[in-house]
Structure formats: C-alpha cells, structure tokens
Amino acid sequence: MPTAFIAEYGSGYPVIGLLGEYDALPGLSQKVCAEKNPVEEGGNGHGCEHNLIGTGLVGTAVALQETMRREKLAGTIRYYGCPAEEQLIGKPMMAKEGVFDDLDIALSWHPEKLNQVIQYSSLAVKSVKFRFKGISAHAAMAPQLGRSALDAVEIMNVGANYLREHVVDTARIHYVITNGGKVPNAVPDDAEVWYMIRDQKQSMVEEITERLYKIAEGAALITETSVSHKILSSCYEMIINPEVSELIYKNMEEVGAPEFDDEDREFARQFTDQMSEEARKEVMDSYFAPKEVRDNLPLHDKIYKPDDWGKVMPGTFDHGDVSNIVPFGYMFIAGLPVGMPGHTWQVTACAGADMGIKAMMCAAKIMAGTVYDLLQDNTLVERAKASFEKEMNGRKYVSGLGD
Ligand SMILES: [Zn+2]
C-alpha cells in the first residue's frame, strides 16, 4: 500500500505502537460552517475526523521523542501510518504482513462525541465478492443455449436467506447485487454479488463464510455456471486490554477533557439545535452512553468512566486485528457535538473547527502520558502482556484475508 508507512524513534524494549489514521470519505467535502457548503463540490471530506487521529498521534510521537532524549529513556516509539480504515483494509493488510508482530503494546484514539476510555468490543466482519460466469445467449430465440450467471446469484441469495435461520443470533449477513447483467433479452453470462458477514467473534464469521462458499458452489452447480470469490476485507473483533485501558483512564483524568470555550459551544449548538432528543439518544445509545453524557450539551466536557466490559458495539474497527496480536488500548475524545451522526458533512465541518483541534491536542497529551508511563515502568507492560496471554488462551492470530 503506497500510502502506508512506519516511522520509529529510540531502540529496544518496550516497543510501543501508535496507530495513526488519515483517510477521508467521498462526497463529504465541507467548509467550517453549519450549513452545507463544500470546499469542492462532490469532493472528499474528513467526515470521520481521521485527520485528527493521525496528526494527534504525530504530536504524541514528537513529544515523546524529545522527552526520551532528555530523560534518556529506553524503548522504541513506532508510528504506524494506517490508510483506508473506512474500507476496513489498511491495518488487516499490514497485520497480514506481520508489521505489528514485534510490538509490546499498541494504542490509538478516535475523536467522538464523548470523552471515555473504551472497554467494549466491536464486531468482526468479512467482506467477500462472489462472481459467477455463465454462457450468454438470445433470451427469446435460444435460451436453451444460455447458462445464466444472474440465476446463480439469485439462487445463492435464496440459499443465504435460508442459512439465516441456522446461524447464531448475533450474526449479520448483508448483500447487494453489484452486477446483474445488462439487458433482459440476453442471458447474463457475468454476475456478481457482494456479501458482508458480521458477528461478535471472528471465528464465527469464518464459520459462516465457509458455509456461504458451499452455497455459492451449490448455486453454480444448479445453474451450470462457475463461481470464484474475492475477499475484500476481513477484520477481527476488538479486544481491549484492561491494564492498558486503566492506564489510559489515569492519564485522561490527569490531562482532563478538552477545554472548550463559548465560541466552540456556540458553533456546536448550531448542530445540536437541529437534532431531536430521540435522534440524539439513538446515536449515543450505540456508544452505551448514559443520560448524563447525552445531556451534557452541546459538547461533552467531562471524563466519563464507563462500565462496558463484555458489551459489543454494533460496528467494526479495522484495528481489531492489531488487538488480536498485541495488548491494545483505545479512547474517545470529544471533538464533535453530543449526538452528531457519523460520516456526515457536519462531522467534516467540526474536523476543521477549533473543537476538533482542541480534541486532537488533548488526545496527543493523554497518549503521550500513557506511553511515558509504560516507558518509565516496564512492569505495566509486563502486566498488560500477561493479561493478553490469558485472554488469548493459546490462540494465535491468523489473517482472515486468505492467501
Ligand atoms: Zn472513524
């Protein structure tokens, strides 16, 4: 991946990884204002504030470099430039290449609607395209000579819909037909369907995907077509390390929440005023945020300590793979108004506003403090590694991307 990179400072144990992201989203170009007004019509925009993640962690790395030099601290800081998080492919690809294998701890953060250390898990996912090849023929004059690739796609989808009854309740299977032929009077010889399979555990995702492969082969057999598949992405569920999580929380308390002023609050209020209480609740419920956080309008300005162990949020992060390789810690820092829906032009507006910059600086400090503690006291690293080994219980990470 030409847009992935690694930068490193220091030497030896412990090796601490900072996972930076910087990818934007298509069509979300937006100026720093509360009405829709793109910088470039139809252009890309930071509708998930990843510009702040990547840059904030550069701040962390630079601060640590100076401190390590001054205090002659041993250890290695490694910054990972991780592209394409929104495609859920950057870190899984890097993980497959083994670039995280020698880390002792990995850390990252995300600008969000609240300040909290993360404890819950996220969904594992696999994204696969199935392509069927048949034989084209005139649909009226010689249909007997045709073998329809579209029929195969439809039969595969019927099979997958029957499969739903026989998978665990936590699984999700979604699909779209990305190619169903061109015209109805020619038997389609080429058709494609795109599946995403999700569950709380990657092992279950693999199991369901194997069954889908069988369904695809069955559909090909019935229709006398052939099928091939391509894995687009594959992410593990996120495993949060309790020791690292506790250390991040300690540093959050020390640094505090971003210091928003009246101007930030005024800007944020232009967005929150347009949200209904119900819509705000729905958005904040997906983070398991309680009422006191939800009502902390327009910008969350406290540190919230959750009790979310064992919960699973209904989304996917592409650092799930890294968290299955080494102990991982993660936090959210408020850089968005409470209740704002993600992946919107409104988020892009905030990503360039002062509130975003304040969140970024706050996160950079908390992450720097966390790494500093790990470098100062290696027993923290060892405790995190021991609890990681216990969690994995002998299981070793295997990339879900295939060969
Ligand atoms: Zn994001």
Short mmCIF file of C-alpha atoms and ligand atoms in Angstrom, two decimals:
data_model
loop_
_atom_site.label_atom_id
_atom_site.label_comp_id
_atom_site.label_asym_id
_atom_site.label_seq_id
_atom_site.Cartn_x
_atom_site.Cartn_y
_atom_site.Cartn_z
CA MET A 1 0.00 0.00 0.00
CA PRO A 2 1.80 3.14 -1.16
CA THR A 3 0.08 5.33 1.46
CA ALA A 4 1.10 3.17 4.46
CA PHE A 5 4.27 3.93 6.37
CA ILE A 6 6.19 3.32 9.59
CA ALA A 7 8.35 5.83 11.47
CA GLU A 8 10.40 4.94 14.51
CA TYR A 9 12.41 6.53 17.31
CA GLY A 10 14.54 5.00 20.06
CA SER A 11 15.68 1.43 20.45
CA GLY A 12 14.97 -1.78 22.29
CA TYR A 13 12.30 -2.81 24.75
CA PRO A 14 9.47 -1.91 25.10
CA VAL A 15 8.21 -1.29 21.57
CA ILE A 16 5.08 0.89 21.67
CA GLY A 17 2.97 1.33 18.54
CA LEU A 18 0.81 4.37 17.78
CA LEU A 19 -1.82 3.65 15.12
CA GLY A 20 -2.46 6.79 13.07
CA GLU A 21 -5.29 7.12 10.54
CA TYR A 22 -5.85 9.84 7.95
CA ASP A 23 -8.34 8.61 5.35
CA ALA A 24 -11.29 10.79 4.30
CA LEU A 25 -14.72 9.86 2.93
CA PRO A 26 -16.08 10.52 -0.57
CA GLY A 27 -18.61 13.30 -1.13
CA LEU A 28 -18.23 14.86 2.33
CA SER A 29 -16.20 17.94 1.42
CA GLN A 30 -17.28 20.80 3.68
CA LYS A 31 -16.12 24.20 4.92
CA VAL A 32 -16.02 25.04 8.64
CA CYS A 33 -19.61 26.23 8.89
CA ALA A 34 -23.00 24.86 9.95
CA GLU A 35 -24.71 24.99 6.53
CA LYS A 36 -23.83 22.55 3.76
CA ASN A 37 -21.10 24.31 1.81
CA PRO A 38 -18.42 22.08 0.25
CA VAL A 39 -14.85 23.23 -0.36
CA GLU A 40 -15.08 21.21 -3.56
CA GLU A 41 -18.44 20.03 -4.93
CA GLY A 42 -18.54 16.22 -4.59
CA GLY A 43 -15.02 16.18 -3.13
CA ASN A 44 -13.65 14.14 -0.24
CA GLY A 45 -14.03 15.27 3.35
CA HIS A 46 -12.93 14.18 6.81
CA GLY A 47 -16.40 13.00 7.77
CA CYS A 48 -14.93 10.74 10.48
CA GLU A 49 -12.24 13.17 11.74
CA HIS A 50 -9.39 10.81 10.89
CA ASN A 51 -7.27 13.89 10.08
CA LEU A 52 -7.18 14.45 13.85
CA ILE A 53 -6.24 10.85 14.72
CA GLY A 54 -3.17 10.74 12.50
CA THR A 55 -1.96 14.23 13.30
CA GLY A 56 -2.66 13.95 17.03
CA LEU A 57 -0.52 10.83 17.30
CA VAL A 58 2.30 12.55 15.41
CA GLY A 59 2.13 15.12 18.23
CA THR A 60 2.40 12.27 20.73
CA ALA A 61 5.43 10.81 18.94
CA VAL A 62 7.23 14.15 18.70
CA ALA A 63 6.64 14.99 22.38
CA LEU A 64 7.90 11.54 23.40
CA GLN A 65 10.96 11.79 21.21
CA GLU A 66 12.05 14.99 22.96
CA THR A 67 11.29 13.60 26.42
CA MET A 68 13.06 10.29 25.75
CA ARG A 69 16.16 12.13 24.56
CA ARG A 70 16.16 14.47 27.55
CA GLU A 71 15.48 11.81 30.17
CA LYS A 72 17.50 9.09 28.38
CA LEU A 73 14.55 6.71 28.41
CA ALA A 74 14.94 3.28 26.84
CA GLY A 75 12.35 1.92 24.44
CA THR A 76 11.02 2.31 20.91
CA ILE A 77 8.18 4.52 19.72
CA ARG A 78 6.78 3.34 16.43
CA TYR A 79 4.25 5.40 14.49
CA TYR A 80 2.13 3.46 12.00
CA GLY A 81 0.58 5.40 9.15
CA CYS A 82 -2.52 3.28 8.52
CA PRO A 83 -4.52 4.11 5.38
CA ALA A 84 -8.00 3.04 4.29
CA GLU A 85 -9.67 2.44 7.69
CA GLU A 86 -13.04 3.24 6.14
CA GLN A 87 -12.54 0.33 3.73
CA LEU A 88 -11.59 -1.84 6.74
CA ILE A 89 -8.47 -2.97 4.95
CA GLY A 90 -5.40 -0.88 5.95
CA LYS A 91 -4.48 -2.47 9.27
CA PRO A 92 -5.64 -6.02 8.36
CA MET A 93 -3.31 -5.90 5.33
CA MET A 94 -0.46 -4.53 7.44
CA ALA A 95 -1.20 -7.17 10.10
CA LYS A 96 -1.06 -9.91 7.48
CA GLU A 97 2.45 -8.69 6.57
CA GLY A 98 3.46 -9.04 10.22
CA VAL A 99 4.36 -5.39 10.87
CA PHE A 100 2.74 -5.41 14.35
CA ASP A 101 4.24 -8.74 15.48
CA ASP A 102 7.16 -7.33 17.50
CA LEU A 103 5.12 -4.68 19.34
CA ASP A 104 4.67 -4.86 23.11
CA ILE A 105 1.66 -2.51 23.26
CA ALA A 106 -0.47 -0.74 20.62
CA LEU A 107 -2.51 2.43 21.24
CA SER A 108 -4.93 4.62 19.35
CA TRP A 109 -7.85 7.01 19.79
CA HIS A 110 -10.78 8.46 17.87
CA PRO A 111 -12.42 11.88 18.04
CA GLU A 112 -16.02 11.32 19.07
CA LYS A 113 -18.98 12.78 20.91
CA LEU A 114 -17.69 12.00 24.39
CA ASN A 115 -14.55 11.56 26.47
CA GLN A 116 -14.17 7.96 27.54
CA VAL A 117 -11.77 5.08 27.67
CA ILE A 118 -13.01 2.11 25.66
CA GLN A 119 -13.80 -1.20 27.30
CA TYR A 120 -16.32 -2.82 24.96
CA SER A 121 -15.64 -4.98 21.93
CA SER A 122 -16.73 -4.46 18.32
CA LEU A 123 -17.97 -6.72 15.54
CA ALA A 124 -15.75 -8.87 13.37
CA VAL A 125 -16.54 -8.66 9.67
CA LYS A 126 -15.66 -10.26 6.37
CA SER A 127 -16.42 -8.69 3.01
CA VAL A 128 -16.48 -11.06 0.02
CA LYS A 129 -17.49 -10.70 -3.62
CA PHE A 130 -18.81 -13.76 -5.49
CA ARG A 131 -18.59 -13.70 -9.26
CA PHE A 132 -20.50 -16.17 -11.43
CA LYS A 133 -19.67 -16.89 -15.08
CA GLY A 134 -22.24 -18.46 -17.43
CA ILE A 135 -22.96 -18.60 -21.14
CA SER A 136 -24.65 -15.77 -22.99
CA ALA A 137 -27.48 -16.47 -25.43
CA HIS A 138 -30.51 -14.78 -27.02
CA ALA A 139 -33.10 -14.91 -24.25
CA ALA A 140 -36.05 -15.46 -26.66
CA MET A 141 -34.58 -17.31 -29.65
CA ALA A 142 -32.11 -19.67 -27.96
CA PRO A 143 -32.47 -19.61 -24.15
CA GLN A 144 -31.65 -23.33 -24.03
CA LEU A 145 -28.09 -22.46 -25.06
CA GLY A 146 -27.65 -19.94 -22.23
CA ARG A 147 -26.49 -20.50 -18.67
CA SER A 148 -27.42 -17.53 -16.51
CA ALA A 149 -24.91 -16.09 -14.08
CA LEU A 150 -27.73 -13.95 -12.66
CA ASP A 151 -29.78 -17.07 -11.87
CA ALA A 152 -26.80 -18.30 -9.89
CA VAL A 153 -26.63 -15.05 -7.92
CA GLU A 154 -30.35 -15.23 -7.16
CA ILE A 155 -30.17 -18.87 -6.10
CA MET A 156 -27.16 -18.11 -3.92
CA ASN A 157 -29.11 -15.32 -2.21
CA VAL A 158 -32.06 -17.66 -1.61
CA GLY A 159 -29.65 -20.15 -0.05
CA ALA A 160 -28.10 -17.44 2.10
CA ASN A 161 -31.52 -16.28 3.25
CA TYR A 162 -32.35 -19.84 4.35
CA LEU A 163 -28.99 -20.01 6.10
CA ARG A 164 -30.06 -17.13 8.36
CA GLU A 165 -32.28 -19.45 10.38
CA HIS A 166 -29.32 -21.65 11.20
CA VAL A 167 -26.71 -19.19 12.38
CA VAL A 168 -26.20 -17.65 15.82
CA ASP A 169 -28.49 -14.72 16.74
CA THR A 170 -25.55 -12.33 16.88
CA ALA A 171 -24.62 -12.86 13.20
CA ARG A 172 -25.49 -10.43 10.42
CA ILE A 173 -25.41 -11.28 6.71
CA HIS A 174 -25.93 -8.48 4.18
CA TYR A 175 -25.56 -8.42 0.41
CA VAL A 176 -26.01 -6.29 -2.69
CA ILE A 177 -26.03 -7.40 -6.32
CA THR A 178 -23.24 -5.40 -7.93
CA ASN A 179 -23.75 -6.84 -11.41
CA GLY A 180 -26.97 -8.49 -12.56
CA GLY A 181 -26.43 -8.36 -16.31
CA LYS A 182 -27.03 -5.58 -18.81
CA VAL A 183 -30.32 -6.25 -20.64
CA PRO A 184 -33.17 -8.75 -20.08
CA ASN A 185 -33.15 -10.11 -23.64
CA ALA A 186 -29.64 -11.55 -23.33
CA VAL A 187 -28.86 -14.33 -20.84
CA PRO A 188 -26.32 -12.72 -18.46
CA ASP A 189 -23.02 -14.58 -18.63
CA ASP A 190 -21.46 -12.47 -15.88
CA ALA A 191 -22.99 -11.55 -12.50
CA GLU A 192 -21.68 -10.57 -9.10
CA VAL A 193 -22.98 -10.36 -5.54
CA TRP A 194 -21.17 -8.68 -2.64
CA TYR A 195 -21.59 -10.09 0.88
CA MET A 196 -20.64 -8.84 4.32
CA ILE A 197 -20.76 -11.24 7.23
CA ARG A 198 -20.54 -9.99 10.81
CA ASP A 199 -20.50 -11.47 14.27
CA GLN A 200 -19.10 -10.76 17.72
CA LYS A 201 -16.31 -13.29 17.05
CA GLN A 202 -14.13 -13.61 14.00
CA SER A 203 -14.13 -17.41 14.37
CA MET A 204 -17.92 -17.40 13.86
CA VAL A 205 -17.58 -15.09 10.84
CA GLU A 206 -15.15 -17.61 9.33
CA GLU A 207 -17.55 -20.47 10.00
CA ILE A 208 -20.48 -18.69 8.32
CA THR A 209 -18.31 -17.63 5.37
CA GLU A 210 -17.29 -21.26 4.80
CA ARG A 211 -20.98 -22.15 4.63
CA LEU A 212 -21.59 -19.33 2.13
CA TYR A 213 -18.82 -20.74 -0.06
CA LYS A 214 -20.77 -24.02 -0.15
CA ILE A 215 -23.98 -22.18 -1.04
CA ALA A 216 -22.17 -20.40 -3.88
CA GLU A 217 -20.85 -23.70 -5.20
CA GLY A 218 -24.34 -25.17 -4.95
CA ALA A 219 -25.79 -22.27 -6.94
CA ALA A 220 -23.11 -22.76 -9.60
CA LEU A 221 -23.86 -26.48 -9.78
CA ILE A 222 -27.61 -25.90 -10.18
CA THR A 223 -27.17 -23.31 -12.93
CA GLU A 224 -24.17 -24.93 -14.68
CA THR A 225 -22.10 -21.80 -14.15
CA SER A 226 -18.77 -21.33 -12.42
CA VAL A 227 -18.02 -19.23 -9.37
CA SER A 228 -14.99 -17.52 -7.88
CA HIS A 229 -14.71 -15.28 -4.83
CA LYS A 230 -12.52 -12.43 -3.69
CA ILE A 231 -12.07 -11.33 -0.08
CA LEU A 232 -12.15 -7.51 0.07
CA SER A 233 -11.58 -7.12 3.77
CA SER A 234 -11.58 -9.09 6.99
CA CYS A 235 -11.49 -7.65 10.49
CA TYR A 236 -11.32 -9.23 13.89
CA GLU A 237 -13.40 -8.13 16.86
CA MET A 238 -11.64 -5.58 19.07
CA ILE A 239 -10.06 -6.88 22.27
CA ILE A 240 -9.37 -4.18 24.83
CA ASN A 241 -6.59 -4.82 27.31
CA PRO A 242 -7.81 -3.96 30.83
CA GLU A 243 -4.36 -2.92 32.11
CA VAL A 244 -3.75 -0.54 29.20
CA SER A 245 -7.31 0.74 29.46
CA GLU A 246 -6.82 1.59 33.14
CA LEU A 247 -3.58 3.41 32.36
CA ILE A 248 -5.24 5.48 29.62
CA TYR A 249 -8.03 6.40 32.05
CA LYS A 250 -5.48 7.52 34.65
CA ASN A 251 -3.90 9.83 32.06
CA MET A 252 -7.30 11.09 30.93
CA GLU A 253 -8.01 12.14 34.49
CA GLU A 254 -4.63 13.88 34.73
CA VAL A 255 -4.94 15.79 31.45
CA GLY A 256 -8.69 16.36 31.63
CA ALA A 257 -11.24 16.90 28.86
CA PRO A 258 -10.63 19.36 26.00
CA GLU A 259 -11.11 22.94 27.21
CA PHE A 260 -13.91 24.28 25.06
CA ASP A 261 -14.80 27.98 25.16
CA ASP A 262 -18.04 29.85 24.41
CA GLU A 263 -17.17 30.10 20.72
CA ASP A 264 -16.80 26.30 20.45
CA ARG A 265 -20.06 25.79 22.31
CA GLU A 266 -21.85 28.30 20.11
CA PHE A 267 -20.64 26.57 16.96
CA ALA A 268 -21.58 23.13 18.34
CA ARG A 269 -25.02 24.37 19.37
CA GLN A 270 -25.84 25.23 15.76
CA PHE A 271 -25.72 21.47 15.13
CA THR A 272 -27.30 20.16 18.34
CA ASP A 273 -30.24 22.57 17.98
CA GLN A 274 -31.16 20.73 14.78
CA MET A 275 -31.27 17.30 16.48
CA SER A 276 -34.29 15.81 18.20
CA GLU A 277 -33.75 14.36 21.66
CA GLU A 278 -34.74 10.96 20.29
CA ALA A 279 -32.21 11.07 17.45
CA ARG A 280 -29.52 12.15 19.92
CA LYS A 281 -30.42 9.27 22.23
CA GLU A 282 -30.24 6.77 19.39
CA VAL A 283 -26.77 7.93 18.36
CA MET A 284 -25.45 7.98 21.93
CA ASP A 285 -27.02 4.60 22.76
CA SER A 286 -24.75 2.96 20.18
CA TYR A 287 -21.84 4.05 22.45
CA PHE A 288 -23.73 2.85 25.57
CA ALA A 289 -23.52 6.46 26.80
CA PRO A 290 -25.74 7.19 29.83
CA LYS A 291 -28.18 10.08 30.20
CA GLU A 292 -25.71 12.37 31.98
CA VAL A 293 -23.38 12.20 28.96
CA ARG A 294 -26.27 12.57 26.50
CA ASP A 295 -27.48 15.69 28.30
CA ASN A 296 -24.03 17.27 28.56
CA LEU A 297 -24.84 19.65 25.68
CA PRO A 298 -23.59 20.80 23.31
CA LEU A 299 -20.06 19.40 23.95
CA HIS A 300 -19.16 16.69 26.44
CA ASP A 301 -16.64 18.32 28.77
CA LYS A 302 -16.09 15.69 31.46
CA ILE A 303 -14.23 12.39 31.62
CA TYR A 304 -16.70 9.55 31.61
CA LYS A 305 -15.63 6.25 33.14
CA PRO A 306 -17.79 3.51 31.67
CA ASP A 307 -18.56 0.02 32.91
CA ASP A 308 -18.77 -1.59 29.49
CA TRP A 309 -16.74 -4.79 29.90
CA GLY A 310 -18.41 -7.61 27.98
CA LYS A 311 -20.50 -5.31 25.78
CA VAL A 312 -20.17 -5.30 22.00
CA MET A 313 -20.85 -2.17 19.97
CA PRO A 314 -22.61 -2.81 16.64
CA GLY A 315 -19.82 -1.56 14.39
CA THR A 316 -16.36 -2.56 13.23
CA PHE A 317 -12.90 -1.00 13.66
CA ASP A 318 -10.05 -2.15 11.47
CA HIS A 319 -7.63 -2.18 14.42
CA GLY A 320 -9.46 -5.30 15.64
CA ASP A 321 -6.69 -7.34 14.01
CA VAL A 322 -3.94 -5.45 15.87
CA SER A 323 -5.79 -6.02 19.16
CA ASN A 324 -5.62 -9.77 18.47
CA ILE A 325 -1.83 -9.58 18.03
CA VAL A 326 -0.72 -7.39 20.96
CA PRO A 327 -2.28 -5.71 24.04
CA PHE A 328 -4.32 -2.76 22.78
CA GLY A 329 -5.82 0.36 24.38
CA TYR A 330 -8.26 2.85 22.87
CA MET A 331 -10.11 6.02 23.86
CA PHE A 332 -12.56 8.57 22.53
CA ILE A 333 -12.03 12.30 22.97
CA ALA A 334 -14.87 14.75 22.36
CA GLY A 335 -14.27 16.60 19.10
CA LEU A 336 -17.91 16.57 17.98
CA PRO A 337 -21.21 17.81 19.43
CA VAL A 338 -23.09 15.25 21.55
CA GLY A 339 -25.41 13.12 19.38
CA MET A 340 -23.96 14.05 16.00
CA PRO A 341 -24.36 11.22 13.47
CA GLY A 342 -21.09 9.92 11.98
CA HIS A 343 -19.92 10.04 8.37
CA THR A 344 -21.68 13.31 7.53
CA TRP A 345 -20.62 16.72 6.17
CA GLN A 346 -21.39 18.08 9.64
CA VAL A 347 -18.52 15.97 11.03
CA THR A 348 -16.20 17.37 8.35
CA ALA A 349 -17.16 20.89 9.49
CA CYS A 350 -16.16 20.04 13.08
CA ALA A 351 -12.98 18.25 11.94
CA GLY A 352 -11.64 21.60 10.78
CA ALA A 353 -13.05 23.69 13.62
CA ASP A 354 -11.37 24.68 16.89
CA MET A 355 -13.27 21.97 18.76
CA GLY A 356 -11.54 19.35 16.59
CA ILE A 357 -8.10 20.88 17.11
CA LYS A 358 -8.68 21.00 20.88
CA ALA A 359 -9.72 17.33 20.91
CA MET A 360 -6.59 16.46 18.93
CA MET A 361 -4.23 18.31 21.29
CA CYS A 362 -5.93 16.79 24.33
CA ALA A 363 -5.63 13.26 22.85
CA ALA A 364 -1.97 13.83 21.93
CA LYS A 365 -1.20 14.68 25.57
CA ILE A 366 -3.12 11.74 27.05
CA MET A 367 -1.47 9.28 24.66
CA ALA A 368 1.97 10.78 25.37
CA GLY A 369 1.36 10.44 29.12
CA THR A 370 0.27 6.83 28.68
CA VAL A 371 3.36 5.89 26.67
CA TYR A 372 5.59 7.78 29.12
CA ASP A 373 4.20 5.68 31.98
CA LEU A 374 4.87 2.49 30.02
CA LEU A 375 8.47 3.55 29.32
CA GLN A 376 9.03 4.56 32.94
CA ASP A 377 7.60 1.43 34.47
CA ASN A 378 8.05 -1.73 32.42
CA THR A 379 6.07 -3.79 34.92
CA LEU A 380 2.97 -2.11 33.41
CA VAL A 381 3.97 -3.54 30.03
CA GLU A 382 4.50 -6.98 31.52
CA ARG A 383 1.15 -6.91 33.33
CA ALA A 384 -0.62 -5.96 30.08
CA LYS A 385 1.14 -8.75 28.20
CA ALA A 386 0.24 -11.30 30.87
CA SER A 387 -3.44 -10.39 30.73
CA PHE A 388 -3.31 -10.50 26.92
CA GLU A 389 -1.89 -14.05 27.01
CA LYS A 390 -4.62 -15.05 29.41
CA GLU A 391 -7.30 -13.58 27.13
CA MET A 392 -5.92 -15.30 24.02
CA ASN A 393 -5.63 -18.62 25.88
CA GLY A 394 -3.15 -20.07 23.39
CA ARG A 395 -4.95 -18.76 20.31
CA LYS A 396 -2.64 -17.20 17.70
CA TYR A 397 -3.65 -14.50 15.22
CA VAL A 398 -4.22 -15.71 11.67
CA SER A 399 -5.10 -13.16 8.98
CA GLY A 400 -8.62 -13.52 7.63
CA LEU A 401 -7.57 -12.11 4.25
CA GLY A 402 -6.55 -15.52 2.88
CA ASP A 403 -3.60 -16.06 0.53
ZN ZN B 1 -13.53 6.68 12.05
#
